[in-house]
Coordinates of C-alpha atoms in Angstrom, one line a residue:
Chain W
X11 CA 0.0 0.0 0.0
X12 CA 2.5 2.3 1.1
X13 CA 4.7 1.5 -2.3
X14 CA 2.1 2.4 -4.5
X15 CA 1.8 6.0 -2.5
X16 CA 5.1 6.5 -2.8
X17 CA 5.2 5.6 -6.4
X18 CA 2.5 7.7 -6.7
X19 CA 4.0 10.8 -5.0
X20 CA 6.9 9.6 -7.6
X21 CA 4.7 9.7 -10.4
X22 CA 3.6 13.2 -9.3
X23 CA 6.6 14.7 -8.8
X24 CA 7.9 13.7 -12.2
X25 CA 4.3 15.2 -13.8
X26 CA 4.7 18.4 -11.9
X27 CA 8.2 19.0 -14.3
X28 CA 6.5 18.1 -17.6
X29 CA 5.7 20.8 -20.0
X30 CA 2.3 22.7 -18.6
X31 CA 0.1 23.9 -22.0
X32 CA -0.1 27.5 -23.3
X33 CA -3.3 28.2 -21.3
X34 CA -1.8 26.6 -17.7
X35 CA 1.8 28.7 -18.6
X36 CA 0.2 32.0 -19.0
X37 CA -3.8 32.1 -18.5
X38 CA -4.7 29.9 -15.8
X39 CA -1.6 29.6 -13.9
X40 CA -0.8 28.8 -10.8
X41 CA 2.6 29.9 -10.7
X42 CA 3.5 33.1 -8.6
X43 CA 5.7 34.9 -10.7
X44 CA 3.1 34.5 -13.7
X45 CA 0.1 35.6 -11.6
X46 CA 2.6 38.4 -10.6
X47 CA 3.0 39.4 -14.4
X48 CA -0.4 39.1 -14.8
X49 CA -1.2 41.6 -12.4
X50 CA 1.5 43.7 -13.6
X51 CA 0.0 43.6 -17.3
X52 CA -3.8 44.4 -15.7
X53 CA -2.7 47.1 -13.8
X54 CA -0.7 49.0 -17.4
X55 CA -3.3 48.4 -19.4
X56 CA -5.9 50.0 -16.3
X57 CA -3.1 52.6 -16.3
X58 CA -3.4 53.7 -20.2
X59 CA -7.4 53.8 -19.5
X60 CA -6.9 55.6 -16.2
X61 CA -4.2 58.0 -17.6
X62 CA -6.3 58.9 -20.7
X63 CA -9.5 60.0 -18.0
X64 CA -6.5 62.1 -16.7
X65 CA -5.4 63.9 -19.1
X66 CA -9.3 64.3 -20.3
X67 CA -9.6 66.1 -16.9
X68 CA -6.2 68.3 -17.5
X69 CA -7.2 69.3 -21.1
X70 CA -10.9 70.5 -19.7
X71 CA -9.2 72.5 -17.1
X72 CA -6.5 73.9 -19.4
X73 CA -8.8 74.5 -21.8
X74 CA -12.5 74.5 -20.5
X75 CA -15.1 73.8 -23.1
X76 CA -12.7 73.2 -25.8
X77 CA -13.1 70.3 -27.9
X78 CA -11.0 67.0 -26.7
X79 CA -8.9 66.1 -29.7
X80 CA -9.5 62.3 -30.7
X81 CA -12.9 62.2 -28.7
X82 CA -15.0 63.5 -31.3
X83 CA -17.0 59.9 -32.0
X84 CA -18.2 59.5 -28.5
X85 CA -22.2 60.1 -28.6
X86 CA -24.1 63.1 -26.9
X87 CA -25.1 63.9 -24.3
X88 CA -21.9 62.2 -22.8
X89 CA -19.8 64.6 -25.0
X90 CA -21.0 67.2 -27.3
X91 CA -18.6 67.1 -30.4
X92 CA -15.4 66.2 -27.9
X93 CA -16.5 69.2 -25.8
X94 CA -16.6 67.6 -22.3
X95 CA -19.8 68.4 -20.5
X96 CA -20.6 68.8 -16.6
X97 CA -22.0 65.5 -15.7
X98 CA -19.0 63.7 -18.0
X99 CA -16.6 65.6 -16.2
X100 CA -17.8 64.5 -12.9
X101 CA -17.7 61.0 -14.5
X102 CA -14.3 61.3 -15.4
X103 CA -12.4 62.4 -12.2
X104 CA -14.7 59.7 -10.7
X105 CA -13.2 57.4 -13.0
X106 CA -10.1 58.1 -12.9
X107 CA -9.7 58.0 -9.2
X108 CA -11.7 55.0 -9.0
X109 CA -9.3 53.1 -11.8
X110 CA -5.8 54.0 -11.0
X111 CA -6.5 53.5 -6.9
X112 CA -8.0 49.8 -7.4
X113 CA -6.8 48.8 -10.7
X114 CA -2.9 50.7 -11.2
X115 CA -1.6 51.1 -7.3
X116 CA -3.1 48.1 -5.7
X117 CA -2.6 45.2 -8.3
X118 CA 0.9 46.4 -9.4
X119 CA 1.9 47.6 -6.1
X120 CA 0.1 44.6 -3.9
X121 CA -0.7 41.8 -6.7
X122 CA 2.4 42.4 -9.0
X123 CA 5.5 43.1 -6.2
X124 CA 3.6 40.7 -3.5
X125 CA 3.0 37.3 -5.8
X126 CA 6.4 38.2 -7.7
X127 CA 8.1 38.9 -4.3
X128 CA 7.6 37.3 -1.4
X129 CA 8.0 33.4 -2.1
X130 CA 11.8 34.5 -3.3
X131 CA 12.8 36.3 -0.8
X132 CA 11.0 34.1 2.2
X133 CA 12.9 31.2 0.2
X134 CA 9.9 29.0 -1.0
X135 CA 8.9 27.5 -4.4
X136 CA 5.2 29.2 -4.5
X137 CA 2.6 30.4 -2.2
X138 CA 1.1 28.8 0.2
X139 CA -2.5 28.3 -1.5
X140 CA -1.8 28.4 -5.9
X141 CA -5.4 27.7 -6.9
X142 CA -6.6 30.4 -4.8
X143 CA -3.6 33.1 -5.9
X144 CA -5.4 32.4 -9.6
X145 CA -8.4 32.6 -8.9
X146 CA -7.7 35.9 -6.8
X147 CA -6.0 37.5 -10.6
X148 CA -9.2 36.2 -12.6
X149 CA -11.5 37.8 -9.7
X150 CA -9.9 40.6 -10.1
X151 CA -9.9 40.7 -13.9
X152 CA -13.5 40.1 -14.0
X153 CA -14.0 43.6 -11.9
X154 CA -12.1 45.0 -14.2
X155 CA -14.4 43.7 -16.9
X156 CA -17.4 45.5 -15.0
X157 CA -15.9 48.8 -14.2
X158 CA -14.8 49.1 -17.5
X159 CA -18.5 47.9 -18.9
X160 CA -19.7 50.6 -17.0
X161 CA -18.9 53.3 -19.6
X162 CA -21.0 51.9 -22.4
X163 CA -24.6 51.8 -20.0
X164 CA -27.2 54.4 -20.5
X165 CA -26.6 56.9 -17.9
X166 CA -22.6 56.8 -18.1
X167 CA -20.5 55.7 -15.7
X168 CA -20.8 56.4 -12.2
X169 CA -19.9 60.1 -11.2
X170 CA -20.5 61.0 -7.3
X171 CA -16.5 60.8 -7.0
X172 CA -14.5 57.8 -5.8
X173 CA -15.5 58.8 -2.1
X174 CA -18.9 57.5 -3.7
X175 CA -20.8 59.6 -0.6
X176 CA -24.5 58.8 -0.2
X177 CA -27.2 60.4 -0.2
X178 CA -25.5 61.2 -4.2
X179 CA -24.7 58.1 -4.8
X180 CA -27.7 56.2 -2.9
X181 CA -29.8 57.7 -5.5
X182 CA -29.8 57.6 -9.7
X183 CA -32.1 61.0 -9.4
X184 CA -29.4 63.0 -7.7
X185 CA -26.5 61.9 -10.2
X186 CA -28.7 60.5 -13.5
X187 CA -26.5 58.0 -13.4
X188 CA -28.6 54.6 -13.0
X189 CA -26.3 51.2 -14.2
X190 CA -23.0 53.3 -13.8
X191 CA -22.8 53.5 -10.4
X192 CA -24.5 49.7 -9.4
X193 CA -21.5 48.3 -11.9
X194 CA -19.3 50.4 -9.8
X195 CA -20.3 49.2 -6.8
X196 CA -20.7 45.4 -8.3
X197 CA -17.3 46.2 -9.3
X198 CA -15.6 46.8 -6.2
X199 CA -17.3 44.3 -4.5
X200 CA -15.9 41.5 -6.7
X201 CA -12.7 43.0 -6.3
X202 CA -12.7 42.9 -2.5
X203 CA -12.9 39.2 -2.8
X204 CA -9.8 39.5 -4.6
X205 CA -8.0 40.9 -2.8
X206 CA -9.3 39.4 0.3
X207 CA -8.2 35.8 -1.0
X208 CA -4.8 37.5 -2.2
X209 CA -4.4 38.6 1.4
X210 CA -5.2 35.3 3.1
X211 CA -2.6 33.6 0.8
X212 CA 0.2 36.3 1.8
X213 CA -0.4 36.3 5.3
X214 CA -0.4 32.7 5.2
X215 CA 2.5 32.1 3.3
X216 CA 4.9 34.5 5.4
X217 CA 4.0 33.4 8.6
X218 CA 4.0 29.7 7.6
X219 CA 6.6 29.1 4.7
X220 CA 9.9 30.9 5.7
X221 CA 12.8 29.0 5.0
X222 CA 15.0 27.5 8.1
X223 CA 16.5 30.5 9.7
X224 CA 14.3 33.3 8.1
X225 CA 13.0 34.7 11.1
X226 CA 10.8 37.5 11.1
X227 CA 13.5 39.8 11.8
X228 CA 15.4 38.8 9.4
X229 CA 12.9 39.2 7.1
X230 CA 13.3 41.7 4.2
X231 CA 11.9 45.1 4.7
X232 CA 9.6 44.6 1.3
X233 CA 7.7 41.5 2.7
X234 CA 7.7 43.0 5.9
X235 CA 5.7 45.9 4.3
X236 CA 3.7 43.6 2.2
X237 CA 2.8 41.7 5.4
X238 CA 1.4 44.8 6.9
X239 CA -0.1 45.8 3.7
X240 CA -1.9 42.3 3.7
X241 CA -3.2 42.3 7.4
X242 CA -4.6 46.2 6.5
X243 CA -6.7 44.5 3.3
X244 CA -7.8 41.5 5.6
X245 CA -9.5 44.1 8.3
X246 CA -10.1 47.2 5.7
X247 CA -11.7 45.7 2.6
X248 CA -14.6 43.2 4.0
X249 CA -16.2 47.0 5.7
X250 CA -16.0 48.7 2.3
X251 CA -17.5 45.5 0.9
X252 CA -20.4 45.4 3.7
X253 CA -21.1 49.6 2.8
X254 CA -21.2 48.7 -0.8
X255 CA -23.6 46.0 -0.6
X256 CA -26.2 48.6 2.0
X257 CA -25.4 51.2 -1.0
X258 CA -26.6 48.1 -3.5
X259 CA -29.7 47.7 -1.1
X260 CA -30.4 51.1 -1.2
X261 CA -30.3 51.7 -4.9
X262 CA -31.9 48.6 -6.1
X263 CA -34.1 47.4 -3.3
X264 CA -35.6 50.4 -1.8
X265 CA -33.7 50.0 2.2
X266 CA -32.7 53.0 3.4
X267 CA -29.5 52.4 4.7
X268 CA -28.2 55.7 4.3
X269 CA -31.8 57.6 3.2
X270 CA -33.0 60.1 5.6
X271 CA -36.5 59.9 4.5
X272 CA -36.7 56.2 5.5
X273 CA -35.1 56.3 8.7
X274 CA -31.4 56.2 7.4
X275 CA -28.1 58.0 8.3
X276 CA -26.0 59.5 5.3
X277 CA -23.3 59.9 7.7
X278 CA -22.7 56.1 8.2
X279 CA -21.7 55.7 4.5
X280 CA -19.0 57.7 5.3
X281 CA -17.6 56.0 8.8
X282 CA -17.9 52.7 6.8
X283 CA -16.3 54.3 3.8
X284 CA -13.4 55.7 5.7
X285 CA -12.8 52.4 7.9
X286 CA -11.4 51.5 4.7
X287 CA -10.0 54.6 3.3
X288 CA -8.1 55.4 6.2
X289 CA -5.9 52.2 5.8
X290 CA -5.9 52.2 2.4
X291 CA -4.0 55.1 1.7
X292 CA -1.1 52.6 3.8
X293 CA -1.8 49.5 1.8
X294 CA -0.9 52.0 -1.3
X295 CA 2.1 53.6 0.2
X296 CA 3.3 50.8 2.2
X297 CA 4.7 47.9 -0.5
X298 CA 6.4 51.5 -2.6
X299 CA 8.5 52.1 0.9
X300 CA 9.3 48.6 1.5
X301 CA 10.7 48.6 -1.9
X302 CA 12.6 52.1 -1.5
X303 CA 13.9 50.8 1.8
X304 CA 15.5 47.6 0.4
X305 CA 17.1 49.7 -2.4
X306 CA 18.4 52.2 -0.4
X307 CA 20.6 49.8 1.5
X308 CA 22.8 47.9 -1.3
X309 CA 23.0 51.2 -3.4
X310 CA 24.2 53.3 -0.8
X311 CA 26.9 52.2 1.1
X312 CA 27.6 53.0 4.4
X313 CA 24.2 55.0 5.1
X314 CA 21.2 53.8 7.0
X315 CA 18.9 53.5 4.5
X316 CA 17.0 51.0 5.7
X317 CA 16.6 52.3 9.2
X318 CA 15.3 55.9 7.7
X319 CA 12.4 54.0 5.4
X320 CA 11.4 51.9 8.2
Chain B
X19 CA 4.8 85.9 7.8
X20 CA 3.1 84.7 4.6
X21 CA -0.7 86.1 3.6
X22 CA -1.7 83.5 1.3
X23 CA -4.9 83.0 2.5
X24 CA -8.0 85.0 1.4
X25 CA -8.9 88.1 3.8
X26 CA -10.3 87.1 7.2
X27 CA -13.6 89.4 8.4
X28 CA -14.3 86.4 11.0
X29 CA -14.5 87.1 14.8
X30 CA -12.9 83.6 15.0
X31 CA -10.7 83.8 12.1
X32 CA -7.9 84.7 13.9
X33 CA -7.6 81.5 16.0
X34 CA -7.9 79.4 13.0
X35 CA -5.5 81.4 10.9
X36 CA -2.9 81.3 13.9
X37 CA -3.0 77.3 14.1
X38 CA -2.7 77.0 10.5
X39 CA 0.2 79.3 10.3
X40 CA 1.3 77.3 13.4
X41 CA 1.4 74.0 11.3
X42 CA 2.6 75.3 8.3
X43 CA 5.6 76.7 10.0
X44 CA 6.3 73.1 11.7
X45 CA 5.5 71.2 8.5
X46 CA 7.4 73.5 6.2
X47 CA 10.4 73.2 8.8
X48 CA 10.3 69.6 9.1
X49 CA 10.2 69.4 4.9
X50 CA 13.6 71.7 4.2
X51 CA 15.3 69.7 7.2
X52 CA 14.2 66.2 5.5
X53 CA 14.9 67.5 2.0
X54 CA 18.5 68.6 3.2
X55 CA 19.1 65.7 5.2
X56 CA 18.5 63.7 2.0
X57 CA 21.1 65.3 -0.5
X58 CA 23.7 65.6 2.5
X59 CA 22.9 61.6 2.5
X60 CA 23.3 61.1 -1.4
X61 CA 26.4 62.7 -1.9
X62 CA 28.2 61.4 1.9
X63 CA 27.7 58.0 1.0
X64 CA 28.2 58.1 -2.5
X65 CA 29.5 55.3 -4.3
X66 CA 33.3 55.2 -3.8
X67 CA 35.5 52.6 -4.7
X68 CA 37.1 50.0 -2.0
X69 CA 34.4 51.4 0.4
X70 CA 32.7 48.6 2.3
X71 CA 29.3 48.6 3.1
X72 CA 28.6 48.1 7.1
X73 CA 26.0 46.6 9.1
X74 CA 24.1 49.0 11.8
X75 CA 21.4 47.6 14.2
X76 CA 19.9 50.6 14.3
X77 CA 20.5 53.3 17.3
X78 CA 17.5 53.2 20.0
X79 CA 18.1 56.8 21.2
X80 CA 17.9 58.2 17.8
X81 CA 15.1 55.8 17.2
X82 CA 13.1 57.4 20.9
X83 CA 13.7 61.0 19.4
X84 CA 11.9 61.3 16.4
X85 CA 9.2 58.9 18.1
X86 CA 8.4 61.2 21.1
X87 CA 9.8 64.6 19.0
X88 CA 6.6 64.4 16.6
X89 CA 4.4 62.8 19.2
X90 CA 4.7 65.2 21.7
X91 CA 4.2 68.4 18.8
X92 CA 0.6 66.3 18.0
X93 CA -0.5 66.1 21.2
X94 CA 0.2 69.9 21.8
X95 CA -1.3 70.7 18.6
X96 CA -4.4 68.6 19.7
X97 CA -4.8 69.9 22.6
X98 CA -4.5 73.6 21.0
X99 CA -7.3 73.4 18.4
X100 CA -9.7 71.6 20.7
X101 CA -10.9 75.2 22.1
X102 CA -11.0 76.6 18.9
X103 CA -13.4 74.0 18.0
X104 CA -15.4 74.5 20.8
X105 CA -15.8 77.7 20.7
X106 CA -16.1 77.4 16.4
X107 CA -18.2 74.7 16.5
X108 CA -19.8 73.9 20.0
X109 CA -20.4 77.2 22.0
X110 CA -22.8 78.6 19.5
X111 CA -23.3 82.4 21.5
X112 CA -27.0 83.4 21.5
X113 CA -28.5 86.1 18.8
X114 CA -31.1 87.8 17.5
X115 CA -30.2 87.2 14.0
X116 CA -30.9 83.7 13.1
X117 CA -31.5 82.5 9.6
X118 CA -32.2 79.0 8.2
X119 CA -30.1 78.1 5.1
X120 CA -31.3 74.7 3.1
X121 CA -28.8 73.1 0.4
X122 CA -30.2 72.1 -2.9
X123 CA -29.1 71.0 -6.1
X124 CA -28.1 73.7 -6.9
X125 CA -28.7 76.5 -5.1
X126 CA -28.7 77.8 -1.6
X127 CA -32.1 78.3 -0.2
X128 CA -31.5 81.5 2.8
X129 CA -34.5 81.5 5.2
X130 CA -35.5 84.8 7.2
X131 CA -38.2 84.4 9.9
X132 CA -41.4 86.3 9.0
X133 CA -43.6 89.0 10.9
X134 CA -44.1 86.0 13.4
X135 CA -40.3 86.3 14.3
X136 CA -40.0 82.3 14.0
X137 CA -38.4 80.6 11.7
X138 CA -39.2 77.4 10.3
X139 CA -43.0 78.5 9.6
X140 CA -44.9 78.9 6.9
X141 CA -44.5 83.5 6.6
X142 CA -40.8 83.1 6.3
X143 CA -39.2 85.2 3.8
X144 CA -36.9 83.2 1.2
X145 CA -34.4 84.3 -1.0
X146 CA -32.0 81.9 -3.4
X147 CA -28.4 82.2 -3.0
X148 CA -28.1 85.8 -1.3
X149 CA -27.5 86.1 2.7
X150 CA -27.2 89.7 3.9
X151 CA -26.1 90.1 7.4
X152 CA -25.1 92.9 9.8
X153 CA -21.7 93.9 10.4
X154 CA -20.2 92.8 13.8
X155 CA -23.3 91.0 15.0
X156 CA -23.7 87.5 15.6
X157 CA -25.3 85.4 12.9
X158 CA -26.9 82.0 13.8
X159 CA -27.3 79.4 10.5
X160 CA -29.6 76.4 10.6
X161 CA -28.5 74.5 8.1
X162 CA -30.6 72.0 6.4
X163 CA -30.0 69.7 2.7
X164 CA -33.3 68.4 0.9
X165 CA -31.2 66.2 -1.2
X166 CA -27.6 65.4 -1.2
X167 CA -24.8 66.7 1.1
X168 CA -23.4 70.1 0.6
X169 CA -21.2 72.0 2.1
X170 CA -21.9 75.3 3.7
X171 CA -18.0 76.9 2.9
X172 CA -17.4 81.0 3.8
X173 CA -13.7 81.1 3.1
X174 CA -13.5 84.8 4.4
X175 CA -15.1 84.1 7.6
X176 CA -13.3 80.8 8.4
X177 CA -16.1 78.6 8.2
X178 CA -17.1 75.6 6.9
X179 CA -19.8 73.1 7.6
X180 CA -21.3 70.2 5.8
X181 CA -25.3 70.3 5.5
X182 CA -26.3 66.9 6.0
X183 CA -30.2 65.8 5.0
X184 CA -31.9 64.2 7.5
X185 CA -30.4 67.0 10.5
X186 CA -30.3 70.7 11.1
X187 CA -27.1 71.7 12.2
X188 CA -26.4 75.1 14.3
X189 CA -23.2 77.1 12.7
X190 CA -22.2 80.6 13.5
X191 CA -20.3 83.2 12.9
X192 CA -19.6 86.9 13.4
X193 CA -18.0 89.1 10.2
X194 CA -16.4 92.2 11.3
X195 CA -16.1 94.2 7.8
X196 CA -19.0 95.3 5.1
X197 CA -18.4 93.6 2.0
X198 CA -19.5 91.3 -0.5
X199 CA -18.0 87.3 0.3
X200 CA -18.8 84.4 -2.1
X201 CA -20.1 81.0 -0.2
X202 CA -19.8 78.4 -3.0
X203 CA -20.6 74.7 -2.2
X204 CA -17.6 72.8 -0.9
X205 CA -19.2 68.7 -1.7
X206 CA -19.5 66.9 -5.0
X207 CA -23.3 67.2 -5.3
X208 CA -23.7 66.7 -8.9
X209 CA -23.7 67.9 -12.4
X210 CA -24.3 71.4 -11.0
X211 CA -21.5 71.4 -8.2
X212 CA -19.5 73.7 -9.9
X213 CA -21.8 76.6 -10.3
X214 CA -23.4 76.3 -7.2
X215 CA -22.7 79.9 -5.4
X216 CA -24.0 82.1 -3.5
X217 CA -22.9 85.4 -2.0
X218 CA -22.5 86.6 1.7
X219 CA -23.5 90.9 1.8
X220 CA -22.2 92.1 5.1
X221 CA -23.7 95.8 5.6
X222 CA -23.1 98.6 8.2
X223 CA -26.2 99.2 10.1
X224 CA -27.9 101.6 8.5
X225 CA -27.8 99.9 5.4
X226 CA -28.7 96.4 6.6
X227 CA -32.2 98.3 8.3
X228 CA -32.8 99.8 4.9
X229 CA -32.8 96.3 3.4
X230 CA -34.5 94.7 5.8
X231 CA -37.2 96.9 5.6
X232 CA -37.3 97.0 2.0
X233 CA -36.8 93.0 1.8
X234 CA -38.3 91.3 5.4
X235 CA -41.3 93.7 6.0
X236 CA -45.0 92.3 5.9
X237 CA -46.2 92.8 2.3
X238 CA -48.8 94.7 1.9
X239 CA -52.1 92.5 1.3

């Protein structure tokens, strides 16, 4: 009995160095660097869409009412002749905010450095759960999918700001934007599942796979900072996920969550909103000082680099 | 000292303006001594050949300074503002000028009680975007949203507050110069955020009786 598991652990071994097919090498893989390019790739081609809404923004206020070169073909009322109006300019820095915080800083900064990373310099061969660092990349991409779907609904996309502060947002009358802003919110609730799974799988695999001798103070200032980063996503995100689904309610079901006129508090929005802002703006700074910290020390000589940064 | 902000008529103005400076000194200091510290860093420890990188384990006395330096400057600077605020935002003095002012998209409704002296009832005299006040008097705001929040922003008097639907919220303030201030809307509330404006008219005396009689008086039936 036992030989057969061992020749089956054999046989396993040996299959896990055959050649893997173009879809599990670069779709659906499972390996950490991969994943890590794959969020890297995501996060420049958000970057291009998020940088365009930027410098849509920029040529408006450089030039107000002035015709956006390029932008002539999209429709009215959304623009009139590539002249940007009101409610589309709201849209835009909504957009753009919404797009380069969620889908440029976090999946590079978090997704691309922390799957790249940490399993090389912890000293292990993956992390600790593969499966679910996939399916926390094609989670991801799928939010993408529906912010992005969110510019071609009636209505435009959603355009109370990235703050997304009720009563504007809790209501299409107040914005006239109707699908815009329930794909937003659909949106960022799928990508809070993401995340969350990407920042079991870190936490898990730096307190749990450290090679012999790695102990945590030995540990590199970059995983350190993608540690904490991780732990902030794991208490911050599931509260932004809980206010987003009262928003849902309150769009689409008639609660009144954060409605004055049924008995609800637009001011809780806000303490929910910024439970998570507050330690977001860390998960987005955090993994970019780790990384400063770390190259501070080799390329300077003699300073204390790493002391300073940390 | 640097004027860069706009010209304060505010009775309270001054103790805001003072911890901002305040802060702006301390912040400003902190930046230059970082900022020099930095390139003194980048060109001491240069690359230079046969130079050996070494090891520190950090220095805890160092490390206790600029842990207790900046701790100790916020919890001054808490403590500082907290009266400010209280007298800003709590300690609302009494007056006989109170007004009612209601955010909507996108204008700001400005409420004057009617002959029956109250406000909130149904003689009240409304005007849209236009609050006229007397000169060193103190002017009690109720302010009210019907639909999304706004925000209730006198730049020149040093006060802002958010009007939140669903509560009225008490705000004051005191302007010690005649003049026309603007009082645009400080929150995203929509297409029209950005044209939403209205404009503070401090008078003299005299002048604010002659428009109150003109404006407030009983029409004649």
């Amino acid at each position: 009995m036992s030989d057969t598991v061992a020749a089956d652990a054999a046989h396993a071994a040996h299959a896990h160095h055959e050649e893997l097919g173009f879809l599990r090498t670069y779709v659906f893989s499972t390996d950490h660097k991969m994943i890590g390019r794959q969020f890297l790739f995501l996060g420049l081609l958000m970057l291009l869409i998020g940088g365009t809404l930027a410098m849509m923004i920029r040529w408006e206020l450089a030039w107000p009412e002035t015709a956006v070169p390029g932008f002539k073909w999209i429709p009215e009322p959304y623009m009139y002749d590539g002249i940007i109006p009101p409610q589309t300019y709201n849209a835009l820095f909504t957009m753009h905010a919404t797009i380069m915080i969620f889908f440029v800083v976090m999946p590079i900064m978090v997704g691309c450095f922390g799957n790249f990373l940490i399993p090389l310099m912890i000293g292990t061969r993956d992390m600790a759960f593969p499966k679910l660092n996939m399916l926390s990349f094609w989670v991801g991409a799928v939010a993408g999918v529906v912010m992005l779907a969110s510019f071609l609904v009636p209505g435009g996309p959603a355009a109370s700001g990235w703050t997304a502060y009720a009563t504007l947002s809790a209501k299409a009358q107040y914005t006239g934007v109707d699908w815009g802003q329930d794909l937003w919110i659909i949106s960022l609730m799928i990508l809070g599942v993401s995340s969350l799974m990407g920042s079991i799988n870190y936490i898990t695999t730096i307190v749990n796979m450290r090679a012999p001798g790695m102990t945590y103070f030995r540990m590199p200032l970059t995983v350190w900072s993608l540690f904490i980063t991780a732990i902030l996503l794991l208490l911050a995100l599931p509260v932004l996920t809980a206010a987003l689904a009262m928003l849902l309610f309150d769009r689409t079901l008639g609660t009144s969550f954060f409605l004055p006129e049924g008995g609800g508090e637009p001011l809780l929005w806000q303490h929910m909103f910024w439970f998570f802002g507050h330690p977001e703006v860390y998960i987005l700074v955090l993994p970019a000082m780790g990384v400063t910290s770390e190259l501070l020390s080799p390329f300077s000589p003699g300073s204390f680099g790493a002391i300073i940064c940390s | 000292m640097l004027r860069w902000l706009p010209e304060d008529v505010s009775t309270f103005g001054q103790d805001i303006d003072s911890l901002f400076y305040l802060i702006y000194y301390i912040t400003g200091v902190t930046f230059i001594l970082v900022t020099v510290l930095m390139i003194w860093f980048l060109i001491q420890y240069r690359h230079r050949e046969g130079r050996r990188a070494t090891y520190t384990h950090g220095n805890t006395t160092l490390e206790i300074i600029w842990t207790v330096v900046p701790a100790a400057i916020f919890i001054t600077l808490s403590f500082m503002s907290v009266s400010t605020w209280a007298r800003v935002k709590r300690n609302a003095p009494d007056s006989d000028y109170e007004l009612g002012v209601t955010g909507k998209q996108f204008n700001w409704e400005v409420a004057y009680p009617g002959p029956d002296g109250k406000l909130g009832t149904d003689d009240d005299v409304k005007f849209d975007n236009d609050l006229h006040v007397p000169v060193n008097k103190v002017v009690r705001v109720h302010l009210a949203s019907r639909d999304v929040i706004h925000s209730f922003y006198l730049p020149n008097l040093r006060l802002r507050q958010d009007a939140v639907p669903g509560r009225t919220i008490l705000v004051w303030f005191e302007a010690t110069k005649p003049g026309k201030y603007e009082l645009p809307c400080s929150q995203l509330c929509g297409f029209g955020h950005s044209g939403m404006k209205g404009w503070l008219y401090v008078h003299t005396p005299e002048e604010y009786q002659k428009w109150a009689a003109e404006n407030l008086a009983p029409k004649p039936q």
